[in-house]
mmCIF file of C-alpha atoms and ligand atoms in Angstrom:
data_model
loop_
_atom_site.group_PDB
_atom_site.id
_atom_site.type_symbol
_atom_site.label_atom_id
_atom_site.label_comp_id
_atom_site.label_asym_id
_atom_site.label_seq_id
_atom_site.Cartn_x
_atom_site.Cartn_y
_atom_site.Cartn_z
ATOM 1 C CA UNK A 1 234.204 -174.296 -47.630
ATOM 2 C CA UNK A 2 236.055 -171.288 -47.431
ATOM 3 C CA UNK A 3 234.294 -168.517 -49.234
ATOM 4 C CA UNK A 4 236.491 -166.243 -50.862
ATOM 5 C CA UNK A 5 236.039 -162.372 -50.069
ATOM 6 C CA UNK A 6 234.318 -160.678 -53.021
ATOM 7 C CA UNK A 7 237.059 -159.048 -55.146
ATOM 8 C CA UNK A 8 240.074 -161.242 -53.688
ATOM 9 C CA UNK A 9 241.521 -163.151 -56.168
ATOM 10 C CA UNK A 10 242.433 -166.866 -55.038
ATOM 11 C CA UNK A 11 244.936 -169.193 -56.468
ATOM 12 C CA UNK A 12 243.764 -172.619 -57.076
ATOM 13 C CA UNK A 13 244.570 -175.899 -55.830
ATOM 14 C CA UNK A 14 247.240 -178.345 -56.953
ATOM 15 C CA UNK A 15 244.559 -179.756 -59.113
ATOM 16 C CA UNK A 16 243.519 -176.819 -60.531
ATOM 17 C CA UNK A 17 247.578 -175.498 -61.012
ATOM 18 C CA UNK A 18 248.046 -178.757 -63.012
ATOM 19 C CA UNK A 19 245.180 -178.661 -65.087
ATOM 20 C CA UNK A 20 246.715 -174.425 -66.039
ATOM 21 C CA UNK A 21 249.992 -175.802 -66.990
ATOM 22 C CA UNK A 22 248.420 -179.026 -69.076
ATOM 23 C CA UNK A 23 246.386 -176.479 -71.099
ATOM 24 C CA UNK A 24 249.755 -173.986 -71.327
ATOM 25 C CA UNK A 25 251.304 -177.263 -72.562
ATOM 26 C CA UNK A 26 249.299 -178.141 -74.919
ATOM 27 C CA UNK A 27 248.760 -175.057 -76.803
ATOM 28 C CA UNK A 28 252.491 -174.470 -77.023
ATOM 29 C CA UNK A 29 252.942 -178.186 -78.456
ATOM 30 C CA UNK A 30 250.083 -177.081 -81.033
ATOM 31 C CA UNK A 31 252.514 -174.235 -82.289
ATOM 32 C CA UNK A 32 249.982 -171.684 -81.066
ATOM 33 C CA UNK A 33 252.099 -168.147 -82.476
ATOM 34 C CA UNK A 34 255.163 -167.606 -79.683
ATOM 35 C CA UNK A 35 253.295 -163.835 -78.944
ATOM 36 C CA UNK A 36 249.736 -165.346 -77.802
ATOM 37 C CA UNK A 37 251.751 -168.482 -75.999
ATOM 38 C CA UNK A 38 254.007 -166.086 -74.196
ATOM 39 C CA UNK A 39 250.683 -163.652 -73.027
ATOM 40 C CA UNK A 40 249.046 -166.929 -72.106
ATOM 41 C CA UNK A 41 252.473 -167.701 -69.748
ATOM 42 C CA UNK A 42 251.967 -164.543 -68.118
ATOM 43 C CA UNK A 43 248.215 -164.878 -67.517
ATOM 44 C CA UNK A 44 248.470 -168.081 -65.982
ATOM 45 C CA UNK A 45 250.917 -167.511 -63.818
ATOM 46 C CA UNK A 46 249.279 -164.436 -62.049
ATOM 47 C CA UNK A 47 246.229 -166.771 -61.841
ATOM 48 C CA UNK A 48 248.337 -168.945 -60.411
ATOM 49 C CA UNK A 49 250.652 -167.195 -57.540
ATOM 50 C CA UNK A 50 247.016 -164.784 -57.329
ATOM 51 C CA UNK A 51 246.508 -162.301 -55.967
ATOM 52 C CA UNK A 52 249.488 -161.633 -58.313
ATOM 53 C CA UNK A 53 250.890 -160.103 -61.272
ATOM 54 C CA UNK A 54 253.383 -161.754 -63.721
ATOM 55 C CA UNK A 55 255.815 -161.290 -66.580
ATOM 56 C CA UNK A 56 258.207 -162.655 -69.357
ATOM 57 C CA UNK A 57 261.174 -160.716 -70.313
ATOM 58 C CA UNK A 58 263.735 -161.461 -73.374
ATOM 59 C CA UNK A 59 267.415 -159.882 -73.390
ATOM 60 C CA UNK A 60 268.046 -158.624 -76.237
ATOM 61 C CA UNK A 61 271.604 -159.293 -78.371
ATOM 62 C CA UNK A 62 272.987 -155.631 -77.240
ATOM 63 C CA UNK A 63 272.518 -157.002 -73.059
ATOM 64 C CA UNK A 64 269.347 -154.909 -72.901
ATOM 65 C CA UNK A 65 265.933 -156.476 -71.812
ATOM 66 C CA UNK A 66 262.144 -156.075 -73.079
ATOM 67 C CA UNK A 67 258.827 -157.183 -72.312
ATOM 68 C CA UNK A 68 257.776 -160.028 -74.233
ATOM 69 C CA UNK A 69 254.237 -160.472 -72.582
ATOM 70 C CA UNK A 70 252.674 -159.018 -69.097
ATOM 71 C CA UNK A 71 249.685 -160.073 -67.355
ATOM 72 C CA UNK A 72 248.904 -156.662 -65.818
ATOM 73 C CA UNK A 73 249.827 -153.613 -68.866
ATOM 74 C CA UNK A 74 252.100 -151.741 -66.602
ATOM 75 C CA UNK A 75 253.147 -154.054 -64.300
ATOM 76 C CA UNK A 76 256.655 -154.773 -65.333
ATOM 77 C CA UNK A 77 257.336 -151.677 -65.641
ATOM 78 C CA UNK A 78 258.017 -151.528 -62.031
ATOM 79 C CA UNK A 79 260.076 -154.423 -61.967
ATOM 80 C CA UNK A 80 262.814 -153.825 -59.582
ATOM 81 C CA UNK A 81 266.065 -154.068 -61.770
ATOM 82 C CA UNK A 82 267.830 -155.783 -58.606
ATOM 83 C CA UNK A 83 265.712 -158.502 -59.233
ATOM 84 C CA UNK A 84 265.790 -159.541 -62.414
ATOM 85 C CA UNK A 85 269.568 -158.613 -63.034
ATOM 86 C CA UNK A 86 270.580 -161.100 -60.358
ATOM 87 C CA UNK A 87 268.110 -163.433 -62.129
ATOM 88 C CA UNK A 88 269.643 -163.099 -65.194
ATOM 89 C CA UNK A 89 273.442 -163.032 -64.354
ATOM 90 C CA UNK A 90 273.099 -165.544 -61.602
ATOM 91 C CA UNK A 91 270.825 -167.625 -63.922
ATOM 92 C CA UNK A 92 269.019 -168.844 -60.620
ATOM 93 C CA UNK A 93 265.799 -167.967 -59.095
ATOM 94 C CA UNK A 94 266.016 -164.831 -57.050
ATOM 95 C CA UNK A 95 263.282 -163.110 -54.431
ATOM 96 C CA UNK A 96 263.204 -159.897 -52.750
ATOM 97 C CA UNK A 97 260.912 -158.186 -50.585
ATOM 98 C CA UNK A 98 259.710 -154.838 -52.573
ATOM 99 C CA UNK A 99 257.732 -152.806 -49.951
ATOM 100 C CA UNK A 100 254.411 -154.424 -48.407
ATOM 101 C CA UNK A 101 254.930 -157.251 -51.103
ATOM 102 C CA UNK A 102 257.523 -158.915 -53.356
ATOM 103 C CA UNK A 103 259.312 -160.326 -56.438
ATOM 104 C CA UNK A 104 260.355 -163.152 -57.537
ATOM 105 C CA UNK A 105 261.996 -164.231 -61.081
ATOM 106 C CA UNK A 106 263.450 -167.201 -62.460
ATOM 107 C CA UNK A 107 265.767 -167.109 -65.557
ATOM 108 C CA UNK A 108 264.511 -169.298 -68.628
ATOM 109 C CA UNK A 109 267.099 -171.132 -70.502
ATOM 110 C CA UNK A 110 267.045 -171.861 -74.723
ATOM 111 C CA UNK A 111 269.883 -173.849 -76.559
ATOM 112 C CA UNK A 112 272.002 -173.800 -73.343
ATOM 113 C CA UNK A 113 272.273 -169.948 -72.812
ATOM 114 C CA UNK A 114 269.722 -167.242 -70.826
ATOM 115 C CA UNK A 115 266.769 -166.349 -73.136
ATOM 116 C CA UNK A 116 265.035 -164.118 -70.688
ATOM 117 C CA UNK A 117 263.297 -164.362 -67.750
ATOM 118 C CA UNK A 118 259.658 -165.238 -65.807
ATOM 119 C CA UNK A 119 258.858 -162.750 -63.118
ATOM 120 C CA UNK A 120 255.919 -163.022 -60.432
ATOM 121 C CA UNK A 121 255.085 -160.300 -57.668
ATOM 122 C CA UNK A 122 252.747 -159.018 -55.752
ATOM 123 C CA UNK A 123 251.955 -155.982 -53.495
ATOM 124 C CA UNK A 124 251.347 -157.254 -50.683
ATOM 125 C CA UNK A 125 252.897 -160.071 -48.744
ATOM 126 C CA UNK A 126 255.818 -162.969 -49.388
ATOM 127 C CA UNK A 127 256.016 -165.541 -52.057
ATOM 128 C CA UNK A 128 254.682 -168.791 -51.567
ATOM 129 C CA UNK A 129 256.985 -171.657 -50.192
ATOM 130 C CA UNK A 130 257.195 -173.560 -53.507
ATOM 131 C CA UNK A 131 257.347 -169.694 -55.779
ATOM 132 C CA UNK A 132 260.920 -171.609 -57.417
ATOM 133 C CA UNK A 133 259.636 -175.221 -58.150
ATOM 134 C CA UNK A 134 256.249 -173.180 -59.634
ATOM 135 C CA UNK A 135 257.838 -170.476 -61.398
ATOM 136 C CA UNK A 136 260.562 -172.937 -62.751
ATOM 137 C CA UNK A 137 257.706 -174.679 -64.378
ATOM 138 C CA UNK A 138 256.346 -171.408 -65.846
ATOM 139 C CA UNK A 139 260.086 -170.628 -67.315
ATOM 140 C CA UNK A 140 259.667 -174.255 -68.695
ATOM 141 C CA UNK A 141 256.945 -173.356 -70.844
ATOM 142 C CA UNK A 142 258.167 -170.553 -71.771
ATOM 143 C CA UNK A 143 261.631 -172.403 -72.837
ATOM 144 C CA UNK A 144 259.669 -174.694 -75.493
ATOM 145 C CA UNK A 145 257.475 -172.009 -76.727
ATOM 146 C CA UNK A 146 260.538 -170.267 -77.896
ATOM 147 C CA UNK A 147 262.922 -173.043 -79.145
ATOM 148 C CA UNK A 148 259.496 -174.166 -80.720
ATOM 149 C CA UNK A 149 259.311 -170.721 -82.614
ATOM 150 C CA UNK A 150 262.992 -170.617 -83.264
ATOM 151 C CA UNK A 151 263.010 -174.179 -85.098
ATOM 152 C CA UNK A 152 260.062 -172.995 -87.053
ATOM 153 C CA UNK A 153 261.665 -169.553 -88.276
ATOM 154 C CA UNK A 154 264.949 -172.184 -89.159
ATOM 155 C CA UNK A 155 262.471 -174.453 -90.981
ATOM 156 C CA UNK A 156 260.815 -171.808 -92.963
ATOM 157 C CA UNK A 157 264.358 -169.750 -93.535
ATOM 158 C CA UNK A 158 265.753 -173.528 -95.138
ATOM 159 C CA UNK A 159 262.671 -174.164 -96.829
ATOM 160 C CA UNK A 160 262.923 -170.391 -98.606
ATOM 161 C CA UNK A 161 266.858 -170.897 -99.258
ATOM 162 C CA UNK A 162 266.078 -174.189 -101.087
ATOM 163 C CA UNK A 163 263.629 -172.935 -103.329
ATOM 164 C CA UNK A 164 266.113 -170.183 -103.969
ATOM 165 C CA UNK A 165 268.497 -172.275 -104.813
ATOM 166 C CA UNK A 166 266.059 -174.371 -106.818
ATOM 167 C CA UNK A 167 265.245 -171.154 -108.923
ATOM 168 C CA UNK A 168 269.064 -170.125 -109.094
ATOM 169 C CA UNK A 169 270.210 -173.408 -110.884
ATOM 170 C CA UNK A 170 266.921 -173.120 -113.166
ATOM 171 C CA UNK A 171 268.292 -169.501 -114.196
ATOM 172 C CA UNK A 172 271.744 -170.773 -115.098
ATOM 173 C CA UNK A 173 270.601 -173.949 -117.186
ATOM 174 C CA UNK A 174 267.997 -171.322 -118.638
ATOM 175 C CA UNK A 175 271.236 -168.900 -119.425
ATOM 176 C CA UNK A 176 273.259 -171.859 -121.191
ATOM 177 C CA UNK A 177 270.734 -173.255 -123.104
ATOM 178 C CA UNK A 178 270.512 -169.289 -123.872
ATOM 179 C CA UNK A 179 273.705 -168.360 -124.676
ATOM 180 C CA UNK A 180 275.656 -172.177 -125.443
ATOM 181 C CA UNK A 181 272.542 -174.478 -127.529
ATOM 182 C CA UNK A 182 270.474 -171.601 -128.836
ATOM 183 C CA UNK A 183 272.951 -169.675 -130.052
ATOM 184 C CA UNK A 184 275.480 -172.552 -131.885
ATOM 185 C CA UNK A 185 272.041 -173.518 -133.970
ATOM 186 C CA UNK A 186 271.155 -169.402 -134.800
ATOM 187 C CA UNK A 187 274.652 -169.349 -136.509
ATOM 188 C CA UNK A 188 274.617 -173.245 -137.725
ATOM 189 C CA UNK A 189 270.944 -171.889 -139.272
ATOM 190 C CA UNK A 190 272.566 -169.059 -141.044
ATOM 191 C CA UNK A 191 275.829 -170.430 -142.520
ATOM 192 C CA UNK A 192 273.726 -172.933 -143.703
ATOM 193 C CA UNK A 193 271.289 -170.436 -145.723
ATOM 194 C CA UNK A 194 274.058 -168.280 -146.903
ATOM 195 C CA UNK A 195 275.988 -171.706 -148.457
ATOM 196 C CA UNK A 196 272.095 -172.665 -150.466
ATOM 197 C CA UNK A 197 272.720 -169.459 -151.522
ATOM 198 C CA UNK A 198 276.107 -170.397 -153.454
ATOM 199 C CA UNK A 199 274.898 -169.825 -157.561
ATOM 200 C CA UNK A 200 277.175 -172.706 -158.461
ATOM 201 C CA UNK A 201 275.110 -175.201 -155.941
ATOM 202 C CA UNK A 202 273.057 -177.514 -157.438
ATOM 203 C CA UNK A 203 269.425 -177.445 -156.798
ATOM 204 C CA UNK A 204 268.852 -180.580 -154.838
ATOM 205 C CA UNK A 205 272.083 -179.389 -152.719
ATOM 206 C CA UNK A 206 270.228 -175.991 -152.444
ATOM 207 C CA UNK A 207 266.996 -178.249 -151.577
ATOM 208 C CA UNK A 208 268.874 -179.888 -148.930
ATOM 209 C CA UNK A 209 269.963 -177.164 -147.181
ATOM 210 C CA UNK A 210 267.181 -175.416 -146.667
ATOM 211 C CA UNK A 211 264.910 -177.873 -145.440
ATOM 212 C CA UNK A 212 267.921 -178.823 -142.498
ATOM 213 C CA UNK A 213 267.827 -174.716 -141.806
ATOM 214 C CA UNK A 214 264.417 -175.218 -141.715
ATOM 215 C CA UNK A 215 264.743 -178.238 -139.309
ATOM 216 C CA UNK A 216 267.251 -176.283 -137.247
ATOM 217 C CA UNK A 217 264.942 -173.570 -136.781
ATOM 218 C CA UNK A 218 262.305 -176.241 -135.432
ATOM 219 C CA UNK A 219 264.859 -177.316 -132.909
ATOM 220 C CA UNK A 220 265.098 -174.251 -131.774
ATOM 221 C CA UNK A 221 261.640 -173.149 -131.244
ATOM 222 C CA UNK A 222 261.802 -176.260 -129.129
ATOM 223 C CA UNK A 223 264.439 -175.064 -127.558
ATOM 224 C CA UNK A 224 263.087 -171.727 -126.819
ATOM 225 C CA UNK A 225 259.736 -173.843 -125.354
ATOM 226 C CA UNK A 226 262.186 -175.584 -122.816
ATOM 227 C CA UNK A 227 264.355 -172.587 -121.636
ATOM 228 C CA UNK A 228 260.893 -170.912 -121.438
ATOM 229 C CA UNK A 229 259.557 -173.862 -119.220
ATOM 230 C CA UNK A 230 262.623 -174.025 -117.041
ATOM 231 C CA UNK A 231 262.966 -170.229 -116.642
ATOM 232 C CA UNK A 232 261.526 -167.791 -118.661
ATOM 233 C CA UNK A 233 263.752 -165.034 -119.808
ATOM 234 C CA UNK A 234 260.747 -162.144 -120.012
ATOM 235 C CA UNK A 235 259.847 -162.913 -116.059
ATOM 236 C CA UNK A 236 264.123 -162.070 -115.295
ATOM 237 C CA UNK A 237 264.178 -159.045 -117.966
ATOM 238 C CA UNK A 238 260.699 -157.401 -118.051
ATOM 239 C CA UNK A 239 259.114 -158.705 -114.303
ATOM 240 C CA UNK A 240 255.876 -160.362 -113.972
ATOM 241 C CA UNK A 241 253.332 -158.568 -116.166
ATOM 242 C CA UNK A 242 255.016 -159.295 -119.877
ATOM 243 C CA UNK A 243 255.644 -162.718 -118.218
ATOM 244 C CA UNK A 244 252.060 -163.023 -117.334
ATOM 245 C CA UNK A 245 250.626 -161.646 -120.993
ATOM 246 C CA UNK A 246 252.614 -163.914 -121.948
ATOM 247 C CA UNK A 247 251.667 -166.849 -120.312
ATOM 248 C CA UNK A 248 248.074 -165.952 -121.146
ATOM 249 C CA UNK A 249 248.667 -165.566 -124.560
ATOM 250 C CA UNK A 250 250.311 -168.551 -125.234
ATOM 251 C CA UNK A 251 247.771 -170.073 -123.357
ATOM 252 C CA UNK A 252 245.292 -172.168 -125.550
ATOM 253 C CA UNK A 253 242.247 -171.305 -123.224
ATOM 254 C CA UNK A 254 241.231 -168.024 -123.224
ATOM 255 C CA UNK A 255 242.288 -166.045 -120.465
ATOM 256 C CA UNK A 256 241.099 -162.839 -119.320
ATOM 257 C CA UNK A 257 244.455 -160.796 -117.648
ATOM 258 C CA UNK A 258 243.393 -157.930 -114.509
ATOM 259 C CA UNK A 259 247.266 -157.014 -113.332
ATOM 260 C CA UNK A 260 247.402 -154.328 -111.212
ATOM 261 C CA UNK A 261 250.762 -154.699 -110.284
ATOM 262 C CA UNK A 262 254.477 -152.330 -109.466
ATOM 263 C CA UNK A 263 256.763 -152.960 -112.531
ATOM 264 C CA UNK A 264 259.442 -155.113 -110.406
ATOM 265 C CA UNK A 265 258.881 -156.757 -107.631
ATOM 266 C CA UNK A 266 261.026 -159.183 -105.375
ATOM 267 C CA UNK A 267 262.581 -161.888 -107.463
ATOM 268 C CA UNK A 268 261.241 -164.786 -105.635
ATOM 269 C CA UNK A 269 257.732 -163.253 -105.202
ATOM 270 C CA UNK A 270 257.629 -162.611 -109.399
ATOM 271 C CA UNK A 271 259.106 -166.078 -109.566
ATOM 272 C CA UNK A 272 256.821 -167.847 -107.185
ATOM 273 C CA UNK A 273 253.523 -165.866 -108.941
ATOM 274 C CA UNK A 274 254.747 -166.710 -112.345
ATOM 275 C CA UNK A 275 254.803 -170.337 -111.879
ATOM 276 C CA UNK A 276 251.517 -170.227 -109.719
ATOM 277 C CA UNK A 277 249.777 -169.057 -112.424
ATOM 278 C CA UNK A 278 251.379 -171.245 -115.199
ATOM 279 C CA UNK A 279 250.599 -174.400 -113.348
ATOM 280 C CA UNK A 280 247.435 -173.137 -112.494
ATOM 281 C CA UNK A 281 246.581 -172.347 -116.915
ATOM 282 C CA UNK A 282 248.348 -175.627 -117.743
ATOM 283 C CA UNK A 283 245.861 -177.116 -115.171
ATOM 284 C CA UNK A 284 242.632 -175.494 -116.655
ATOM 285 C CA UNK A 285 243.760 -176.745 -120.427
ATOM 286 C CA UNK A 286 244.802 -180.371 -119.189
ATOM 287 C CA UNK A 287 241.475 -181.226 -116.783
ATOM 288 C CA UNK A 288 238.967 -178.729 -116.730
ATOM 289 C CA UNK A 289 237.771 -178.108 -119.808
ATOM 290 C CA UNK A 290 237.032 -174.580 -119.415
ATOM 291 C CA UNK A 291 236.299 -172.077 -122.099
ATOM 292 C CA UNK A 292 237.769 -168.886 -120.412
ATOM 293 C CA UNK A 293 240.502 -168.393 -117.585
ATOM 294 C CA UNK A 294 240.379 -165.089 -115.110
ATOM 295 C CA UNK A 295 243.998 -164.142 -114.094
ATOM 296 C CA UNK A 296 243.638 -161.182 -111.756
ATOM 297 C CA UNK A 297 247.129 -159.754 -109.737
ATOM 298 C CA UNK A 298 247.322 -157.160 -107.472
ATOM 299 C CA UNK A 299 249.389 -155.418 -104.812
ATOM 300 C CA UNK A 300 248.486 -153.717 -101.812
ATOM 301 C CA UNK A 301 248.996 -153.406 -98.054
ATOM 302 C CA UNK A 302 252.708 -154.965 -98.803
ATOM 303 C CA UNK A 303 251.014 -158.430 -99.903
ATOM 304 C CA UNK A 304 250.648 -159.737 -103.468
ATOM 305 C CA UNK A 305 247.539 -161.146 -104.180
ATOM 306 C CA UNK A 306 247.273 -163.807 -107.655
ATOM 307 C CA UNK A 307 243.809 -165.857 -108.320
ATOM 308 C CA UNK A 308 243.141 -167.870 -111.138
ATOM 309 C CA UNK A 309 239.468 -168.797 -111.893
ATOM 310 C CA UNK A 310 238.222 -171.532 -114.653
ATOM 311 C CA UNK A 311 234.864 -171.847 -115.064
ATOM 312 C CA UNK A 312 235.549 -175.196 -115.781
ATOM 313 C CA UNK A 313 234.378 -179.014 -114.010
ATOM 314 C CA UNK A 314 236.005 -178.159 -111.075
ATOM 315 C CA UNK A 315 237.249 -181.568 -108.784
ATOM 316 C CA UNK A 316 240.895 -180.148 -108.738
ATOM 317 C CA UNK A 317 242.918 -182.342 -105.921
ATOM 318 C CA UNK A 318 245.661 -181.538 -104.222
ATOM 319 C CA UNK A 319 247.049 -184.909 -103.724
ATOM 320 C CA UNK A 320 246.414 -186.087 -107.729
ATOM 321 C CA UNK A 321 249.905 -184.941 -109.257
ATOM 322 C CA UNK A 322 252.452 -183.096 -107.762
ATOM 323 C CA UNK A 323 251.644 -179.835 -109.792
ATOM 324 C CA UNK A 324 249.326 -178.146 -107.159
ATOM 325 C CA UNK A 325 251.553 -180.064 -104.080
ATOM 326 C CA UNK A 326 254.931 -177.817 -105.446
ATOM 327 C CA UNK A 327 253.202 -174.593 -105.702
ATOM 328 C CA UNK A 328 251.987 -174.821 -102.264
ATOM 329 C CA UNK A 329 255.161 -175.653 -101.249
ATOM 330 C CA UNK A 330 256.701 -172.842 -103.051
ATOM 331 C CA UNK A 331 254.589 -170.171 -101.937
ATOM 332 C CA UNK A 332 254.278 -171.378 -98.386
ATOM 333 C CA UNK A 333 258.150 -171.379 -98.146
ATOM 334 C CA UNK A 334 257.733 -167.814 -99.030
ATOM 335 C CA UNK A 335 255.854 -167.039 -95.809
ATOM 336 C CA UNK A 336 252.744 -166.881 -98.096
ATOM 337 C CA UNK A 337 249.221 -169.030 -98.117
ATOM 338 C CA UNK A 338 247.909 -170.988 -100.930
ATOM 339 C CA UNK A 339 244.479 -172.623 -101.400
ATOM 340 C CA UNK A 340 242.600 -174.342 -103.921
ATOM 341 C CA UNK A 341 238.622 -173.838 -104.522
ATOM 342 C CA UNK A 342 236.981 -176.644 -106.734
ATOM 343 C CA UNK A 343 233.574 -177.734 -105.974
ATOM 344 C CA UNK A 344 232.244 -179.857 -108.908
ATOM 345 C CA UNK A 345 231.117 -178.575 -111.567
ATOM 346 C CA UNK A 346 231.741 -175.131 -110.057
ATOM 347 C CA UNK A 347 235.024 -174.459 -111.816
ATOM 348 C CA UNK A 348 238.181 -174.120 -110.221
ATOM 349 C CA UNK A 349 239.955 -171.358 -108.185
ATOM 350 C CA UNK A 350 243.836 -170.931 -107.190
ATOM 351 C CA UNK A 351 244.948 -167.982 -105.172
ATOM 352 C CA UNK A 352 247.703 -167.386 -103.325
ATOM 353 C CA UNK A 353 248.659 -164.623 -101.176
ATOM 354 C CA UNK A 354 252.513 -163.374 -100.639
ATOM 355 C CA UNK A 355 254.012 -160.788 -98.544
ATOM 356 C CA UNK A 356 256.055 -158.716 -101.566
ATOM 357 C CA UNK A 357 259.183 -158.760 -98.303
ATOM 358 C CA UNK A 358 259.309 -162.105 -98.875
ATOM 359 C CA UNK A 359 263.700 -162.430 -98.612
ATOM 360 C CA UNK A 360 265.839 -165.367 -98.521
ATOM 361 C CA UNK A 361 266.858 -165.758 -94.796
HETATM 362 N N1 LIG B 401 241.615 -176.609 -113.050
HETATM 363 C C1 LIG B 401 241.105 -178.484 -112.547
HETATM 364 N N2 LIG B 401 240.121 -178.312 -113.221
HETATM 365 C C2 LIG B 401 240.070 -179.344 -113.135
HETATM 366 N N3 LIG B 401 240.384 -180.430 -112.252
HETATM 367 C C3 LIG B 401 241.453 -180.025 -111.968
HETATM 368 C C4 LIG B 401 242.118 -178.560 -112.041
HETATM 369 N N4 LIG B 401 243.895 -179.017 -111.674
HETATM 370 C C5 LIG B 401 244.035 -180.033 -111.339
HETATM 371 N N5 LIG B 401 242.777 -180.724 -111.531
HETATM 372 C C6 LIG B 401 242.802 -181.811 -110.892
HETATM 373 O O1 LIG B 401 243.451 -182.351 -109.811
HETATM 374 C C7 LIG B 401 244.355 -183.114 -110.320
HETATM 375 C C8 LIG B 401 245.836 -182.540 -109.060
HETATM 376 O O2 LIG B 401 246.419 -181.163 -109.896
HETATM 377 P P1 LIG B 401 248.184 -181.189 -110.167
HETATM 378 O O3 LIG B 401 248.762 -180.345 -110.768
HETATM 379 O O4 LIG B 401 248.504 -181.186 -108.617
HETATM 380 O O5 LIG B 401 248.737 -182.207 -111.149
HETATM 381 P P2 LIG B 401 248.411 -183.010 -112.455
HETATM 382 O O6 LIG B 401 248.098 -182.100 -113.729
HETATM 383 O O7 LIG B 401 247.691 -184.369 -112.733
HETATM 384 O O8 LIG B 401 249.775 -183.525 -112.616
HETATM 385 P P3 LIG B 401 251.161 -181.947 -112.934
HETATM 386 O O9 LIG B 401 250.815 -181.049 -112.320
HETATM 387 O O10 LIG B 401 252.286 -182.588 -111.739
HETATM 388 O O11 LIG B 401 251.806 -182.622 -114.153
HETATM 389 C C9 LIG B 401 244.939 -183.018 -111.390
HETATM 390 O O12 LIG B 401 245.052 -184.434 -111.870
HETATM 391 C C10 LIG B 401 243.305 -183.740 -112.148
HETATM 392 O O13 LIG B 401 242.879 -183.991 -111.702
HETATM 393 MG MG1 LIG B 402 249.172 -179.738 -113.113
#
């Protein structure tokens, strides 16, 4: 067996290369974040073409290129422009001698357009005879990683749009209730009361009118409660702080609030945090047998963190209803994280972290 000289990197044999490609493919299929996946591709390409360096370059929309990953810091700066430009322009494998060594590049195509390229090179020697085929395997892996990342981004943008659309329709229903039905009932009550004050009215008729007015006032309360559940007006008008205070006031379990919040946050963030507290309080009341609930909300470093802790029986189960699952979907659609800790007998904590600049994509 040939023993490599110390310090000289040798490329793996066929089986080693296959195993390396399989490892990369699995890593990409697992949904490893994009930069890490591309770094792994560059590292593995360098290892398989050893002694060589490798990099992944992407094309920007303005026609310029940007480094996405490299196996050795600074190597990509020395890439000969001619080789990369030719690979990108022709859409084909390109190799050239550079000094005493070589550079080879293969374009990466995603969705029918050239996304960028994978390049390898060495300061000594020429490319291996099967360089084109082998580099194409790496380009394929990069294409898969990029396509996966795009699908993920499209998926989360569409989730965020769905949440925004449902919020918008809730807001519209709330406004319609407020401006339509509620105003109608308010006016009807005023008219009844003014008729009831007519001196000529028989006392029984007056009593009857007062009764009807009182009942209509009850309807008004119900309507207010209903529209609060749909989309609380105080949230749109005053922001998260007054809206959470209102939730705490109405709760039948005692609530301790610790709020360190700016006056306003982006609307989807305010709505997401509000629903989290509202659902967690409703759960603490319905299921927990709790005596106190602590609600904490603060923003720091561009993140809003909200937690709701009750001292009840614990044992909350995400699969048990639609409340907690719906919250998880909503928070994750905004790019946030959501967690429930609920050991039996140890109370329940529901928490989320939301990027404050969550926007609808
Ligand atoms: N704070 C809590 N303490 C104890 N158990 C809880 C708590 N919160 C939730 N649970 C348990 O977890 C289950 C799931 O909660 P979830 O909010 O998803 O559904 P739900 O409250 O039953 O119904 P929905 O929220 O859809 O009206 C509940 O049915 C309840 O058994
Ligand atoms: Mg619930």
